[in-house]
């Protein structure tokens, strides 16, 4: 799975994605300024896309047990020196500058099978995804992987977001 943190989010709280073993990639929006303690301590991240030229401040072990040695950090062109000298960020061994973040979603789809709105992992957006989110809501889960409208809650609005996507024909 891939999580996309919208540009309007400024902070990721302690352990927000801790233990999310299926989380393979994270896209961090331009508004993000602070990632708190152990926020991404999942051990499964293979790619982090930080769209800020100035590295967000990291808490204690924000990327603890992630694959900073094998994973790749993608950052805006011209910001490599800032990330290589920033606490926590400098632990990434593979840092790649990107000229155009508009291509990030296509890149994620190629690498990890990410399709916006596809919550059941079949690389299609259809009624099965709607049913999956309804089941998640009925089970009372609040798993961020099912948040389709970026409000950090899983509810009927996420079902509507998938339906809108299906109806738009994208």
Coordinates of C-alpha atoms in Angstrom, one line a residue:
X1 CA 0.0 0.0 0.0
X2 CA 0.9 3.6 -0.4
X3 CA -0.1 6.5 1.8
X4 CA -0.4 10.0 0.4
X5 CA -0.2 12.7 3.0
X6 CA -2.1 15.8 1.6
X7 CA -0.4 19.2 1.4
X8 CA -2.8 20.5 4.0
X9 CA -1.3 18.2 6.7
X10 CA 1.4 19.7 8.8
X11 CA 2.2 16.9 11.3
X12 CA 2.2 13.2 11.5
X13 CA 1.7 12.1 15.1
X14 CA 3.6 9.5 17.1
X15 CA 3.4 6.0 15.8
X16 CA 0.7 7.0 13.2
X17 CA 1.8 4.2 10.8
X18 CA 3.7 2.0 13.3
X19 CA 3.2 -1.7 12.5
X20 CA 1.6 -1.1 9.0
X21 CA 3.5 -4.0 7.5
X22 CA 1.9 -3.6 4.0
X23 CA 2.9 0.0 3.7
X24 CA 5.5 0.1 0.9
X25 CA 5.5 3.8 0.0
X26 CA 4.7 7.2 1.6
X27 CA 4.2 10.5 -0.3
X28 CA 4.7 13.4 2.1
X29 CA 3.0 16.6 1.0
X30 CA 4.5 20.1 0.9
X31 CA 2.8 21.3 4.0
X32 CA 4.3 18.6 6.3
X33 CA 6.8 20.2 8.7
X34 CA 6.9 17.6 11.6
X35 CA 7.0 13.8 11.7
X36 CA 6.8 12.7 15.3
X37 CA 8.3 9.7 17.2
X38 CA 8.2 6.3 15.5
X39 CA 5.6 7.6 13.0
X40 CA 6.7 5.2 10.3
X41 CA 8.2 2.3 12.3
X42 CA 6.7 -0.4 10.1
X43 CA 9.8 -2.0 8.7
X44 CA 8.3 -2.3 5.3
X45 CA 8.7 1.1 3.6
X46 CA 10.7 0.9 0.4
X47 CA 10.1 4.4 -0.9
X48 CA 9.5 7.8 0.8
X49 CA 8.6 10.8 -1.4
X50 CA 9.1 14.1 0.4
X51 CA 7.8 16.9 -1.7
X52 CA 9.4 19.6 0.6
X53 CA 12.7 21.3 -0.3
X54 CA 13.3 21.8 3.4
X55 CA 13.2 18.5 5.3
X56 CA 10.4 18.1 7.8
X57 CA 11.6 17.8 11.4
X58 CA 11.8 14.2 12.6
X59 CA 11.1 13.0 16.1
X60 CA 12.8 10.1 17.8
X61 CA 13.2 7.2 15.4
X62 CA 10.5 8.5 13.0
X63 CA 11.6 5.9 10.5
X64 CA 12.6 3.2 13.1
X65 CA 12.8 -0.3 11.6
X66 CA 12.0 1.1 8.1
X67 CA 14.3 0.1 5.3
X68 CA 16.4 3.3 5.3
X69 CA 19.4 1.3 4.2
X70 CA 17.6 -0.4 1.3
X71 CA 14.7 2.0 0.6
X72 CA 14.9 5.1 -1.4
X73 CA 14.1 8.7 -0.4
X74 CA 12.8 10.8 -3.3
X75 CA 13.1 14.6 -2.9
X76 CA 12.9 17.7 -5.0
X77 CA 15.8 18.6 -7.2
X78 CA 18.2 20.9 -5.4
X79 CA 17.4 19.7 -1.9
X80 CA 19.8 16.7 -1.6
X81 CA 22.4 18.6 0.6
X82 CA 19.6 19.6 3.1
X83 CA 18.3 16.1 3.4
X84 CA 21.8 14.5 3.7
X85 CA 22.6 16.8 6.6
X86 CA 19.3 16.5 8.4
X87 CA 18.9 14.3 11.4
X88 CA 17.0 11.1 10.5
X89 CA 16.9 11.9 6.8
X90 CA 20.6 11.4 6.4
X91 CA 20.1 7.7 7.4
X92 CA 18.6 7.0 4.0
X93 CA 21.4 5.6 1.9
X94 CA 19.6 6.1 -1.4
X95 CA 18.5 9.6 -2.0
X96 CA 17.2 10.5 -5.4
X97 CA 16.2 14.0 -6.6
X98 CA 13.0 14.3 -8.7
X99 CA 12.3 17.2 -11.1
X100 CA 8.6 16.7 -11.5
X101 CA 6.4 15.3 -8.6
X102 CA 3.4 15.1 -11.0
X103 CA 5.0 11.8 -12.2
X104 CA 5.1 10.3 -8.6
X105 CA 1.7 8.6 -8.8
X106 CA 2.5 7.0 -12.1
X107 CA 5.8 5.9 -10.7
X108 CA 4.1 4.4 -7.6
X109 CA 1.6 2.5 -9.8
X110 CA 4.5 1.0 -11.8
X111 CA 6.5 0.0 -8.8
X112 CA 3.9 -1.0 -6.2
X113 CA 0.7 -1.4 -8.1
X114 CA -0.8 1.7 -6.6
X115 CA -4.1 2.8 -8.2
X116 CA -5.9 5.7 -6.5
X117 CA -9.2 4.3 -5.1
X118 CA -8.1 0.7 -5.2
X119 CA -8.5 -0.5 -1.7
X120 CA -8.6 -4.2 -2.3
X121 CA -5.4 -4.5 -4.3
X122 CA -6.7 -5.8 -7.6
X123 CA -5.5 -2.7 -9.5
X124 CA -9.0 -1.8 -10.5
X125 CA -11.5 0.7 -9.0
X126 CA -15.0 -0.8 -9.0
X127 CA -17.8 -1.9 -6.7
X128 CA -15.6 -4.4 -5.0
X129 CA -13.6 -1.4 -3.5
X130 CA -16.8 0.2 -2.3
X131 CA -17.8 -3.1 -0.6
X132 CA -14.3 -3.4 1.0
X133 CA -14.6 0.1 2.5
X134 CA -18.2 -0.6 3.7
X135 CA -16.9 -3.8 5.4
X136 CA -14.1 -1.9 7.1
X137 CA -16.6 0.7 8.4
X138 CA -19.0 -2.0 9.7
X139 CA -16.0 -3.7 11.4
X140 CA -15.2 -0.4 13.1
X141 CA -11.6 -0.3 11.7
X142 CA -9.8 3.0 11.3
X143 CA -7.0 1.8 9.0
X144 CA -5.6 4.8 7.1
X145 CA -5.3 2.6 3.9
X146 CA -9.0 2.9 3.5
X147 CA -9.2 6.7 3.8
X148 CA -10.0 7.8 0.3
X149 CA -10.7 11.5 1.0
X150 CA -7.6 12.3 3.1
X151 CA -9.5 13.3 6.2
X152 CA -7.8 10.6 8.4
X153 CA -11.1 8.9 9.1
X154 CA -12.8 5.9 7.5
X155 CA -16.5 6.6 7.0
X156 CA -19.2 7.0 4.4
X157 CA -17.3 9.9 2.8
X158 CA -14.7 7.4 1.7
X159 CA -17.3 5.2 0.1
X160 CA -18.6 8.3 -1.7
X161 CA -15.1 9.2 -2.8
X162 CA -14.7 5.8 -4.5
X163 CA -18.1 6.0 -6.1
X164 CA -17.2 9.5 -7.5
X165 CA -14.0 8.1 -8.9
X166 CA -15.8 5.2 -10.6
X167 CA -18.5 7.5 -12.0
X168 CA -15.9 10.0 -13.3
X169 CA -14.5 7.2 -15.5
X170 CA -10.8 8.0 -14.7

